[in-house]
Coordinates of C-alpha atoms in Angstrom, one line a residue:
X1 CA -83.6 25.6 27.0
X2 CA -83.3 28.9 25.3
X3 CA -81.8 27.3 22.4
X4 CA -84.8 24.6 21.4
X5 CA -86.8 27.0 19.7
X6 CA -83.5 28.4 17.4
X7 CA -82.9 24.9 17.0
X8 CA -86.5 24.1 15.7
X9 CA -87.0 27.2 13.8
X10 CA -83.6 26.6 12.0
X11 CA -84.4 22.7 11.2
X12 CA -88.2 23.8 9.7
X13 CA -86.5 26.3 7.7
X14 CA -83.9 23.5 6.3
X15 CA -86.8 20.9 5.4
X16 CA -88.6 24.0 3.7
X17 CA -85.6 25.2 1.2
X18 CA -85.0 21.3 1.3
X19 CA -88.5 21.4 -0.6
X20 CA -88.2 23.9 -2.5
X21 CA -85.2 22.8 -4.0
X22 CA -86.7 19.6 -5.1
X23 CA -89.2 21.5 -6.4
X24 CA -87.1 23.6 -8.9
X25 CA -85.4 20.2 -9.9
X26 CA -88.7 18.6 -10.9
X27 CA -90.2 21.2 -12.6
X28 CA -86.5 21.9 -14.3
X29 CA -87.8 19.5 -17.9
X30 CA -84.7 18.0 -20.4
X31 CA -84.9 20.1 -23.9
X32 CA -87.2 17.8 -26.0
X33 CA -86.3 18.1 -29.8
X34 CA -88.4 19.9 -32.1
X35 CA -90.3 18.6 -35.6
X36 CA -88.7 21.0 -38.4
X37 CA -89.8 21.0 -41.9
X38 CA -87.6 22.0 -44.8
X39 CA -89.4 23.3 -48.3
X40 CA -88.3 23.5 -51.8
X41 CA -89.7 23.8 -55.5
X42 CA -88.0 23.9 -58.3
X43 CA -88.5 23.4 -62.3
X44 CA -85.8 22.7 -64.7
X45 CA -86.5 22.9 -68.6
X46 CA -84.9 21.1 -71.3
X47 CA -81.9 23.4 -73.2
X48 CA -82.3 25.9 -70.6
X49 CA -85.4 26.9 -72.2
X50 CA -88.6 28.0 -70.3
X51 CA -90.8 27.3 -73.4
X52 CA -89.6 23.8 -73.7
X53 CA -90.8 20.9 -71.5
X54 CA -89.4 20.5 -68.2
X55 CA -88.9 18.5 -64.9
X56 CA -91.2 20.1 -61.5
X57 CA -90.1 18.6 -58.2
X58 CA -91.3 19.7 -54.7
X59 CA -90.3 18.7 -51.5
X60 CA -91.4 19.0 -48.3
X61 CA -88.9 17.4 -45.4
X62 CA -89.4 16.4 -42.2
X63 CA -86.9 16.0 -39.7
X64 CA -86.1 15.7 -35.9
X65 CA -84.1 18.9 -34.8
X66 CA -82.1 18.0 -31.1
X67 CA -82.5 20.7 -28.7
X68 CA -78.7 20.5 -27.6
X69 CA -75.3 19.0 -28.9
X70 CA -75.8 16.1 -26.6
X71 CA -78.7 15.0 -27.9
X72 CA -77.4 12.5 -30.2
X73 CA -80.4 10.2 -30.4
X74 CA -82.4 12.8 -32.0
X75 CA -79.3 13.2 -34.5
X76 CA -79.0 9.8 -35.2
X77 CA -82.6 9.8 -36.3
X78 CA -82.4 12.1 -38.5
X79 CA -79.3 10.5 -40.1
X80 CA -81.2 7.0 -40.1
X81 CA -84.2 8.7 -42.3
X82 CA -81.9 11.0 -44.5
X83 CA -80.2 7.3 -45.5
X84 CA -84.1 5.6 -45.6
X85 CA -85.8 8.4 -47.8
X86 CA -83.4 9.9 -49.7
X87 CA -80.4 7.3 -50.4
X88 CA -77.2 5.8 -48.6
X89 CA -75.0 8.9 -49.7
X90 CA -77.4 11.6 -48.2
X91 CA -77.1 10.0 -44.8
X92 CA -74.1 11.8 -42.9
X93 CA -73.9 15.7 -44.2
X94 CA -76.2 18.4 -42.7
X95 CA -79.9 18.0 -43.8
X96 CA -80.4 21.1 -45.9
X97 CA -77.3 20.2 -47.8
X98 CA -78.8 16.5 -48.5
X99 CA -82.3 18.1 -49.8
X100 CA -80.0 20.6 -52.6
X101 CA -78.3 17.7 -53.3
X102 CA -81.1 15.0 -53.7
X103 CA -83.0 17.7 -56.4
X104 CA -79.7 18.4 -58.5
X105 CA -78.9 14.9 -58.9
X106 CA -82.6 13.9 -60.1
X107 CA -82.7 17.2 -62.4
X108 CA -79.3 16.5 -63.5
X109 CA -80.4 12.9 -64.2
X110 CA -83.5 14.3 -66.0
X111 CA -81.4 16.4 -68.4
X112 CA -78.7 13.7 -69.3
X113 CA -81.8 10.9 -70.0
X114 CA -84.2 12.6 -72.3
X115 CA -82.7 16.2 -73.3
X116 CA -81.3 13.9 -76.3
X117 CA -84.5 12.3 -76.9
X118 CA -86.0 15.6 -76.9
X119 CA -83.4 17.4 -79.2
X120 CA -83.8 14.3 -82.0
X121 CA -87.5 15.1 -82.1
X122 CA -87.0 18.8 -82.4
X123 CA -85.4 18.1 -85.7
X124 CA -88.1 16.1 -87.1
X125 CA -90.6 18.4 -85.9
X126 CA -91.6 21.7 -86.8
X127 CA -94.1 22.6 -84.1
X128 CA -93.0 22.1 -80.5
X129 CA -97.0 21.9 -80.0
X130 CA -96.6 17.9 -82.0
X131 CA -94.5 16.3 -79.3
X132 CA -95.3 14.2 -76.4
X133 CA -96.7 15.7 -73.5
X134 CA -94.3 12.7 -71.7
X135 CA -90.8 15.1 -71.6
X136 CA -92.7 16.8 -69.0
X137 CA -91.4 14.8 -65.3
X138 CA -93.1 15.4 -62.5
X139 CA -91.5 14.2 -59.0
X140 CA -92.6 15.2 -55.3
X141 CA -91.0 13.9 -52.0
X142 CA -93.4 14.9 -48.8
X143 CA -93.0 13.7 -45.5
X144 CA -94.3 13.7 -42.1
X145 CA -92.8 13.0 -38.4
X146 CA -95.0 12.7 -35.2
X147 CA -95.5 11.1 -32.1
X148 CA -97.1 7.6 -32.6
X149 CA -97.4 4.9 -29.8
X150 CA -96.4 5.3 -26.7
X151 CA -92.0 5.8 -27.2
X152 CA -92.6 5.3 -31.0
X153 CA -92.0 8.1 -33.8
X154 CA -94.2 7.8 -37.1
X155 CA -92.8 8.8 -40.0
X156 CA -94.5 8.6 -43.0
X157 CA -92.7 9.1 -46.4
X158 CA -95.1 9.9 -49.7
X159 CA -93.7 10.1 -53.2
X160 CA -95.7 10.8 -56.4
X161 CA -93.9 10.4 -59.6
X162 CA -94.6 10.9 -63.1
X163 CA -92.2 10.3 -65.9
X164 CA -94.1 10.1 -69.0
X165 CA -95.7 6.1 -68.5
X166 CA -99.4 5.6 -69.0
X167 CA -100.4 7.4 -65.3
X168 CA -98.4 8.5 -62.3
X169 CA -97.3 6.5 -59.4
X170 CA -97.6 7.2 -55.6
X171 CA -95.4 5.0 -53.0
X172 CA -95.9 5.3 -49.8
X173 CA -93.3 4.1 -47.1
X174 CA -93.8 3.9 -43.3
X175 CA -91.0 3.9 -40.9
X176 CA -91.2 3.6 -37.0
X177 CA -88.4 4.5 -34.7
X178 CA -87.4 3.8 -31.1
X179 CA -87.4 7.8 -29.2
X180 CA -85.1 6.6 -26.5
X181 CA -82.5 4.4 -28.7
X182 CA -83.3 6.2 -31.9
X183 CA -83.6 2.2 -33.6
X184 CA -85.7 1.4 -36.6
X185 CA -88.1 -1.2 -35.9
X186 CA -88.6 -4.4 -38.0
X187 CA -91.5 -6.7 -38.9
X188 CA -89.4 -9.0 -36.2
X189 CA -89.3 -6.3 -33.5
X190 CA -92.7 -5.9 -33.8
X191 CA -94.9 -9.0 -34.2
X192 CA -94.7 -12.5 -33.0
X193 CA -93.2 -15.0 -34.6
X194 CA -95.8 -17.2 -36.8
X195 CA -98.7 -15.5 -36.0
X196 CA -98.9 -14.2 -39.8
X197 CA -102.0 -16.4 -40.4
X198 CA -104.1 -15.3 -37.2
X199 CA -103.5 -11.2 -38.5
X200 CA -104.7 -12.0 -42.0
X201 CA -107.3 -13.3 -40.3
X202 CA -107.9 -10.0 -38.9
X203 CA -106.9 -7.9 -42.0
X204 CA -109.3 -9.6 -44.2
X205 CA -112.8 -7.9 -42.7
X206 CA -111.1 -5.0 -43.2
X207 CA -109.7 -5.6 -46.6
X208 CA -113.8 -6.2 -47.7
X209 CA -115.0 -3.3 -45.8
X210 CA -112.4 -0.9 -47.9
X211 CA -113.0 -2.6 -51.3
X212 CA -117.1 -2.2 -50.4
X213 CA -116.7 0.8 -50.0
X214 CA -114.1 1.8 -52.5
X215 CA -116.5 0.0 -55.6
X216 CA -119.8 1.4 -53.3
X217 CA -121.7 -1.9 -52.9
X218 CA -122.0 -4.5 -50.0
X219 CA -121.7 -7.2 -51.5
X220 CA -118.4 -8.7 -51.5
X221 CA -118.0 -10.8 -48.5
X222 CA -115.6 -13.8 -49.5
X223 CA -112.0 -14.4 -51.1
X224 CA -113.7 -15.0 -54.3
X225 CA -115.8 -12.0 -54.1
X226 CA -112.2 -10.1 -53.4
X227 CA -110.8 -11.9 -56.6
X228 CA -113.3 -11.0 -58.5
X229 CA -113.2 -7.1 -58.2
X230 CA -109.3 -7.9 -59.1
X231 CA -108.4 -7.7 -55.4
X232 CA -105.9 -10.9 -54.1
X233 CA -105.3 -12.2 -57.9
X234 CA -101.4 -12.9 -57.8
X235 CA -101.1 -12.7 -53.8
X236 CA -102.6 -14.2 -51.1
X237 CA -103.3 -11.6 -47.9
X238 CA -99.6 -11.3 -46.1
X239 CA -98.9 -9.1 -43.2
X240 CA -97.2 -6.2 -44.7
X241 CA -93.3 -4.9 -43.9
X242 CA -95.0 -1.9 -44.0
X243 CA -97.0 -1.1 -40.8
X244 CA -97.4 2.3 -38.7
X245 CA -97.5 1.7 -34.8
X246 CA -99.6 4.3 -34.3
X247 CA -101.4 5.8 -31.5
X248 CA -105.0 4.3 -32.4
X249 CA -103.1 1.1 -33.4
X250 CA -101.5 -0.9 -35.9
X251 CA -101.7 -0.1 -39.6
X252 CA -100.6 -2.0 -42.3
X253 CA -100.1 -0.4 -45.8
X254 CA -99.9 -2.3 -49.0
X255 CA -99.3 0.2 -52.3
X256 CA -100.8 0.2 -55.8
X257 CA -99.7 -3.5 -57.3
X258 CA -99.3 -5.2 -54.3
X259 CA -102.6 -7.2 -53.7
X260 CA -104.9 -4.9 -55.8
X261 CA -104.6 -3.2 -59.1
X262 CA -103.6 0.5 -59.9
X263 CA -107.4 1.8 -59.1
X264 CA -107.7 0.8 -56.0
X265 CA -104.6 3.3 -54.7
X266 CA -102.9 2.6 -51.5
X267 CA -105.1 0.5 -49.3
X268 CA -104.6 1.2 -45.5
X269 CA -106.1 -1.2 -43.4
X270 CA -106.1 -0.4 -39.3
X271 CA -106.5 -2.8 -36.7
X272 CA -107.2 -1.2 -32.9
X273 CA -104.4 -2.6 -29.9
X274 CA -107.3 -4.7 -27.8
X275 CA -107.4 -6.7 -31.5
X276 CA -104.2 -7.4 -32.2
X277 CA -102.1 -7.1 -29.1
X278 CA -102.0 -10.6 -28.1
X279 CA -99.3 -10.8 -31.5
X280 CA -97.0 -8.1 -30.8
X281 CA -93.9 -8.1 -28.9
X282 CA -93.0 -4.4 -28.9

């Protein structure tokens, strides 16, 4: 009898540290990888000197850093958008070393294309004032990573160019990857197969409501009224390859030239999840 309350003490005691334990496992939270950004500006001028015209590039890099060696999802991701954004032989070697050598080989590309061009004129010139504003390049690559639906990362690559045409041109490129398999999802991964006419159908409120507001009027209200602000003349409305799953819903970009000209920039056009959720699939 003496023994039942030893017995009971030491069982209480067990469950307790038994609790506690789990507790320190719960609360004990996998490394999650971190969003790091890598910078760099840089000019190169034509014959090495800083008085003739010259190439400016800036870049500003986003990638996924893992928290451990194990972590080779969040790797993989970073190799899969080093391959995307910058080019097929920047996608395996260490992501600083890609940025270096992404800017030598478009300043070294800018040198050997129009250093000879630029020489010839020199001789027929006097005044370095009396050339061409166009040997002057321009070229910036910025990017952004973050957390978009629900096991989805956004990325979001922007580059604006300039090499001597009549204006500049901006591209912008969308990409949205898996967190858990690190895989890039499609237009097939995504959306349901032939339900491309019942999103148009969607998008094309929305396509009025930016071009409204973009020429301030509102008045344009049919696909003729779109045609005739230049909007939809060589394209009917598709549902675009590039789309952005992100937290507020689906977006769908279409860039300068695709179904509107050069003034109207990159038109974005957002339609919320309780809209279009009855066509997705992922």
């Amino acid at each position: 009898m003496t023994n039942k309350p030893y017995l009971l003490y030491s069982v209480i005691c067990c469950m307790t540290g038994s609790f506690i334990f789990a507790g320190c496992i719960e609360q004990k939270q996998k490394p999650t990888p971190s969003i790091e950004i890598l910078s760099s500006d840089t000019t190169v001028h034509l014959l090495g000197d800083p008085q003739s015209p010259g190439c400016k590039m800036s870049i500003e890099y986003a990638y996924l850093k893992p928290a451990e060696q194990s972590d080779s999802i969040s790797a993989s991701i970073s190799n899969l958008l080093q391959k995307a954004v910058l080019g097929e032989q920047y996608a395996n070697i260490p992501v600083q070393e890609a940025i270096n050598a992404f800017k030598d080989n478009y300043t070294q590309r800018y040198i050997k294309d129009v250093e000879p061009l630029y020489q010839s004129e020199l001789k027929k010139k006097k005044d370095k004032e009396d050339l061409p504003s166009w040997y002057n390049y321009e070229y910036s690559l910025t990017t952004d990573l973050k957390k978009g639906k629900d096991g989805v990362w956004n990325y979001t690559c922007t580059t604006f160019e300039y090499t001597g045409g009549a204006h500049p041109n901006t591209r912008i490129k969308w990409f949205n990857i898996e967190e858990q398999s690190g895989k890039l999802l499609e237009k097939a991964d995504v959306f349901a197969a032939g339900k491309d006419k019942e999103i148009c159908a969607l998008l094309m409120p929305k396509l009025m409501e930016y071009v409204n507001e973009k020429m301030d009027t509102d008045t344009i209200s049919t696909f003729e009224g779109l045609q005739n602000a230049g909007v939809l003349m060589d394209t009917d409305l598709f549902v675009s390859d590039n789309f952005l799953l992100s937290e507020e819903g689906v977006s769908f970009l279409y860039n300068q030239y695709d179904i509107a000209p050069y003034s109207m920039g990159c038109i974005t056009l957002t339609l919320p999840y309780e809209d279009i959720n009855a066509y997705l699939i992922k």
